[in-house]
CSV table of N, CA and C in Angstrom, one decimal:
chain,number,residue,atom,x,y,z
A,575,UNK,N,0.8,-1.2,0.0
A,575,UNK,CA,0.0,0.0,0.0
A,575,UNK,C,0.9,1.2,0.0
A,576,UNK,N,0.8,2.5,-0.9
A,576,UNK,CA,1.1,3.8,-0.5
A,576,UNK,C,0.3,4.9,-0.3
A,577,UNK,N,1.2,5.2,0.8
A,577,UNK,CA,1.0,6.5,1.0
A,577,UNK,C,0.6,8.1,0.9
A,578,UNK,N,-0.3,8.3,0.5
A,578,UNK,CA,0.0,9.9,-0.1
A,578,UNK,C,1.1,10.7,0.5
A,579,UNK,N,1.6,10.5,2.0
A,579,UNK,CA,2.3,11.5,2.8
A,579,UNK,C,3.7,11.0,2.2
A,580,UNK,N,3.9,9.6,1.8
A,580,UNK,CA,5.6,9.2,1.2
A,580,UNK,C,5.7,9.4,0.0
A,581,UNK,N,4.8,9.9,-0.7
A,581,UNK,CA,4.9,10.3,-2.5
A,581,UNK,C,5.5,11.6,-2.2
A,582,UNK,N,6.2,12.0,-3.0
A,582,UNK,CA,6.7,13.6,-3.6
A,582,UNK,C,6.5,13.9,-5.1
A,583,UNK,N,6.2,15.2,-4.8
A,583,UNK,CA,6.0,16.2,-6.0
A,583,UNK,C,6.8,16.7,-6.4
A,584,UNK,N,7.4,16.5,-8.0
A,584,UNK,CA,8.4,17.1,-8.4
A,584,UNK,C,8.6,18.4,-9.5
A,585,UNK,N,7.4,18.3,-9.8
A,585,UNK,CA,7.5,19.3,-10.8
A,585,UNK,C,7.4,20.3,-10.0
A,586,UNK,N,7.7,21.9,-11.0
A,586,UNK,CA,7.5,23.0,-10.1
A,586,UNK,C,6.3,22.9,-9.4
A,587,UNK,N,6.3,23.6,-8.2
A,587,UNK,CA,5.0,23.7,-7.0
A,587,UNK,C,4.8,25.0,-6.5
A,588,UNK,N,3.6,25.6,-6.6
A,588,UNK,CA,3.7,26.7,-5.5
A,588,UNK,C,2.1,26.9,-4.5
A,589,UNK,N,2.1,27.3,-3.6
A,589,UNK,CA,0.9,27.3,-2.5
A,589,UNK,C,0.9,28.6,-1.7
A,590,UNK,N,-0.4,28.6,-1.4
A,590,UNK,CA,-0.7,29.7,-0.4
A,590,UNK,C,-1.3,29.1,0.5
A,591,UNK,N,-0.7,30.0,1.9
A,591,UNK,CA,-1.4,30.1,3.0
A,591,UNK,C,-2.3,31.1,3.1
A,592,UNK,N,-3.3,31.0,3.6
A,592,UNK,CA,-4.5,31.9,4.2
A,592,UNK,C,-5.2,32.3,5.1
A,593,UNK,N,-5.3,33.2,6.3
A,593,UNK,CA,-5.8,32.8,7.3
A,593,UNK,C,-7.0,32.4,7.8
A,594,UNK,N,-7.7,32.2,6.8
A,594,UNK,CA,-9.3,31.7,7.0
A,594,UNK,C,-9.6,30.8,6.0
A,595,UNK,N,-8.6,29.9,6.1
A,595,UNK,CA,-8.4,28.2,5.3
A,595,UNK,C,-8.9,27.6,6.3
A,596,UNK,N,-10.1,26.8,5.9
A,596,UNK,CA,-10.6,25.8,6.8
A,596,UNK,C,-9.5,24.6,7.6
A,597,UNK,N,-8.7,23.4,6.4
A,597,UNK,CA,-7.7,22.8,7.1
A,597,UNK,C,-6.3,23.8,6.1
A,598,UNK,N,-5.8,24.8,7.6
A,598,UNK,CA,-4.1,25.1,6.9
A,598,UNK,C,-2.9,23.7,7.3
A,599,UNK,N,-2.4,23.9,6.4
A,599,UNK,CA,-1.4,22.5,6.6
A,599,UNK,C,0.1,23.4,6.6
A,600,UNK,N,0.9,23.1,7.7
A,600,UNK,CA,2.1,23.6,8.0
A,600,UNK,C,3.0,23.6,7.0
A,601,UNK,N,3.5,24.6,7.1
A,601,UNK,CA,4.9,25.1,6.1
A,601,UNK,C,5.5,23.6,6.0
A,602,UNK,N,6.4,23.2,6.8
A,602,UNK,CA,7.3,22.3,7.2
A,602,UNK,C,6.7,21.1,6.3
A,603,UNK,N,5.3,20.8,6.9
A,603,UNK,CA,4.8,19.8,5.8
A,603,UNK,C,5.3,19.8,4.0
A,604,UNK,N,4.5,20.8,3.9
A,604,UNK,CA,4.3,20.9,2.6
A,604,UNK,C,5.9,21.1,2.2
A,605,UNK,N,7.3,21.7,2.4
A,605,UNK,CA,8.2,21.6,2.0
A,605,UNK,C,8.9,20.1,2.2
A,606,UNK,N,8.4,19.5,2.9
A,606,UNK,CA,8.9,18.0,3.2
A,606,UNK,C,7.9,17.2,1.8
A,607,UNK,N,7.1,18.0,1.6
A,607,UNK,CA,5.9,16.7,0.2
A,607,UNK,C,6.9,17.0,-1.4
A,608,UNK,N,6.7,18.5,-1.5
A,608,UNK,CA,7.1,19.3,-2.6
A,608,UNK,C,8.8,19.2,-2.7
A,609,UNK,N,9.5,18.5,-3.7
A,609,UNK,CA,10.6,18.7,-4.0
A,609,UNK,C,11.0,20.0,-4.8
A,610,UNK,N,10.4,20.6,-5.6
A,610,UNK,CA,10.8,21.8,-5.9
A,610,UNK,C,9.8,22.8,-5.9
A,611,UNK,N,9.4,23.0,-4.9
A,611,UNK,CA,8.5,23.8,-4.1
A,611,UNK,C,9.0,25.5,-4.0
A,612,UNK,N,8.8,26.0,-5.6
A,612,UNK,CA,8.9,27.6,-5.9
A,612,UNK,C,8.8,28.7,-4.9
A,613,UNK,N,7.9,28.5,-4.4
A,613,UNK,CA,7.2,29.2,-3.7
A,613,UNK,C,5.8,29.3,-2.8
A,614,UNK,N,6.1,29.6,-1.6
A,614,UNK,CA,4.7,29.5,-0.7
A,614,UNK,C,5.0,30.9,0.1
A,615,UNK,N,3.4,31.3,-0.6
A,615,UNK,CA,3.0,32.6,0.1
A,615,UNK,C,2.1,32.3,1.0
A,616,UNK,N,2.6,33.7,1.9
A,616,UNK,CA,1.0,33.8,2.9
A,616,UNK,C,0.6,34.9,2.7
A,617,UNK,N,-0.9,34.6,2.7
A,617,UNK,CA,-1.3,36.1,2.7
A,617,UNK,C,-2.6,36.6,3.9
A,618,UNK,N,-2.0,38.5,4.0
A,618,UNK,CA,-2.8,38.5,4.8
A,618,UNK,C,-4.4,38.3,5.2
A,619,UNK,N,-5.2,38.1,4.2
A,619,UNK,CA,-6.5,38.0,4.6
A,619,UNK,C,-7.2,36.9,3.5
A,620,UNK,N,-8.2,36.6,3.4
A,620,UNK,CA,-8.9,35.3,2.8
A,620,UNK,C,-8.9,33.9,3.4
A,621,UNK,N,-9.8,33.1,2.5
A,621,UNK,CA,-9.9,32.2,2.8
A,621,UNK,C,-9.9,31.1,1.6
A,622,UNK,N,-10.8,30.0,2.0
A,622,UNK,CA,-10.6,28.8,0.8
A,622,UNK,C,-11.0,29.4,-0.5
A,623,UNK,N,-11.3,30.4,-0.6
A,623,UNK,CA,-12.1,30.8,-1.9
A,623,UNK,C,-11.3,32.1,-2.7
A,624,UNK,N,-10.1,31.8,-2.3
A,624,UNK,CA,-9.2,33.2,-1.8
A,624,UNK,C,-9.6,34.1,-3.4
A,625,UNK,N,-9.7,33.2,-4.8
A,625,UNK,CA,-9.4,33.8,-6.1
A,625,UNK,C,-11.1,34.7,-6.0
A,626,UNK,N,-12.0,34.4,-5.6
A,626,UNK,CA,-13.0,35.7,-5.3
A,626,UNK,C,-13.0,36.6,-4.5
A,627,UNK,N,-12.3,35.9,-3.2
A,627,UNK,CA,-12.1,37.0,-2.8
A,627,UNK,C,-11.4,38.1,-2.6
A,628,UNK,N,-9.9,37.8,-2.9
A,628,UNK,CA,-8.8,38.5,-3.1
A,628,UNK,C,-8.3,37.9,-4.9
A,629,UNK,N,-9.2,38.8,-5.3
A,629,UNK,CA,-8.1,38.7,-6.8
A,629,UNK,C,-6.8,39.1,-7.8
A,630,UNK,N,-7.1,40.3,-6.8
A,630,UNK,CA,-5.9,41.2,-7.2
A,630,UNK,C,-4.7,40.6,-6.7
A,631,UNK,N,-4.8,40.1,-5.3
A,631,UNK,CA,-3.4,39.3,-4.3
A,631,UNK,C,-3.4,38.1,-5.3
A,632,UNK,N,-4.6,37.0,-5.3
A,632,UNK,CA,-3.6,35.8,-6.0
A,632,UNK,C,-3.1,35.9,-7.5
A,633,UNK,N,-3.5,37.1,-8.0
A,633,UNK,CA,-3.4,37.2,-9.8
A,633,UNK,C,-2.1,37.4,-9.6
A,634,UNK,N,-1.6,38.2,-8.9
A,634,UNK,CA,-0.2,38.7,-8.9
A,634,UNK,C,0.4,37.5,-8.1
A,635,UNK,N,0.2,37.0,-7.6
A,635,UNK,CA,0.8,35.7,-7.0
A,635,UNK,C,1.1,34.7,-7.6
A,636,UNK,N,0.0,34.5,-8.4
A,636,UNK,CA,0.5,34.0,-10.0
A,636,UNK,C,1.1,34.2,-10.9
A,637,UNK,N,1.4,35.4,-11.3
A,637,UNK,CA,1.9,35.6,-12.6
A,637,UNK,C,3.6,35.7,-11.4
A,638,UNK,N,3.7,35.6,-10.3
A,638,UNK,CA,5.2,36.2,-9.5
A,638,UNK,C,5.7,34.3,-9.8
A,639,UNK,N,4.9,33.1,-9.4
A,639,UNK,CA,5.0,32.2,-9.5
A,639,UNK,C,5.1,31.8,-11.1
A,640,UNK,N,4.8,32.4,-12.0
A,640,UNK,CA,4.6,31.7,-13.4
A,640,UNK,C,6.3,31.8,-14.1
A,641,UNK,N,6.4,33.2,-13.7
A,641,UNK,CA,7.8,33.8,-13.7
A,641,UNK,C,9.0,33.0,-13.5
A,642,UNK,N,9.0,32.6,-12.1
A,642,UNK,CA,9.8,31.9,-11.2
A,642,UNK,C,10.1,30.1,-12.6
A,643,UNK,N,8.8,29.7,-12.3
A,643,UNK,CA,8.5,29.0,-13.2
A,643,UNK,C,9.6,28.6,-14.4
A,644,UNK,N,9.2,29.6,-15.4
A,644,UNK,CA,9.8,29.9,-16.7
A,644,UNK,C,11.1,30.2,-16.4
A,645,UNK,N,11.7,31.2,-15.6
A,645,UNK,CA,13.2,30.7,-15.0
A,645,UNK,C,13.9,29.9,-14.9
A,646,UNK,N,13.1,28.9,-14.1
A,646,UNK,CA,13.8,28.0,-13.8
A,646,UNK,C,13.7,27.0,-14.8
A,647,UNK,N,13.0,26.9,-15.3
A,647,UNK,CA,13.1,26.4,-17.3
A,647,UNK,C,14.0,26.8,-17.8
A,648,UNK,N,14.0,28.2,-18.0
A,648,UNK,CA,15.6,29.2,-19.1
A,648,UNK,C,16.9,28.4,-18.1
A,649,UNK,N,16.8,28.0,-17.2
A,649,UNK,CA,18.3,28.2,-16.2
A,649,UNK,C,18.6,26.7,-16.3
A,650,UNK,N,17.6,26.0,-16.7
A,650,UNK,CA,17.6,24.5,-16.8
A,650,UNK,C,18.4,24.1,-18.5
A,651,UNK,N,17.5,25.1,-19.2
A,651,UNK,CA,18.1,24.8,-21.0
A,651,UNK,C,19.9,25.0,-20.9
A,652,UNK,N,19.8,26.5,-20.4
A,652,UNK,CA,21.5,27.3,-20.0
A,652,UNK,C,22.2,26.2,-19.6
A,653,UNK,N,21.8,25.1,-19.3
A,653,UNK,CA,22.9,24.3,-17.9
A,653,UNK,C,23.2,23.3,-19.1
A,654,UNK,N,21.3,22.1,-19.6
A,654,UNK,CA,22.0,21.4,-20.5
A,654,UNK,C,22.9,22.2,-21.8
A,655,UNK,N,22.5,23.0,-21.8
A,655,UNK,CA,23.3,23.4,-23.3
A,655,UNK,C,25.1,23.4,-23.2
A,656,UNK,N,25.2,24.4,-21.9
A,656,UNK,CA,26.6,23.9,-21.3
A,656,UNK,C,27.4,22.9,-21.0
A,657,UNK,N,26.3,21.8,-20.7
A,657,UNK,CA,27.1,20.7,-20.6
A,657,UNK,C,27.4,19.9,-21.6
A,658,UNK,N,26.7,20.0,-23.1
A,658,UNK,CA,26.7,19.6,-24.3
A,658,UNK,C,28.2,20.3,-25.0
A,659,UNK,N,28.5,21.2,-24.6
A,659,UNK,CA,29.6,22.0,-24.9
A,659,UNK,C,30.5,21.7,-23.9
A,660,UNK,N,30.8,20.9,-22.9
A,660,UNK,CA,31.8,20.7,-22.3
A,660,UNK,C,31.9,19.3,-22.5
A,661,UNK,N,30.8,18.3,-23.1
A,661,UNK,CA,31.0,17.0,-23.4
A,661,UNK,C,32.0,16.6,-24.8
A,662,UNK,N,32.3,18.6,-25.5
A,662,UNK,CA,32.5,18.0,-26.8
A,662,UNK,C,34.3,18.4,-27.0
């Protein structure tokens, strides 16, 4: 049998805390689940519905995470390309 808590997530990840999330689940957790865990925001107000209620906070929260994202894409191409060039 597995686990949900012994699986990990590898692709990029990002999450919000909120203080009026019915179940919040600890920082510590979620960086122990998420192997490349971009980013976790908190924010000051909302809740489980946070994208009606705060849309202006998670839009930009998004597009700060999509960013990060695509970075780390460009920094990943940069790296194999370099090593293609030092294999030759």
């Amino acid at each position: 049998m597995i686990y949900l808590c012994s699986l990990k997530v590898t692709p990029p990840a990002g999450t919000v805390d909120t203080p009026y999330e019915i179940a919040r689940t600890p920082r510590k957790l979620i960086e122990g689940y998420f192997d490349n865990l971009l980013q976790y925001s908190s924010f000051p107000r909302g809740g489980h519905f946070i994208a009606f209620e705060e849309p202006e906070l998670i839009t930009k929260d998004i597009k700060a995470f999509t960013k990060k994202v695509l970075d780390q894409i460009e920094q990943q191409k940069a790296e194999a390309q370099q090593q293609k060039k030092d294999e030759m």
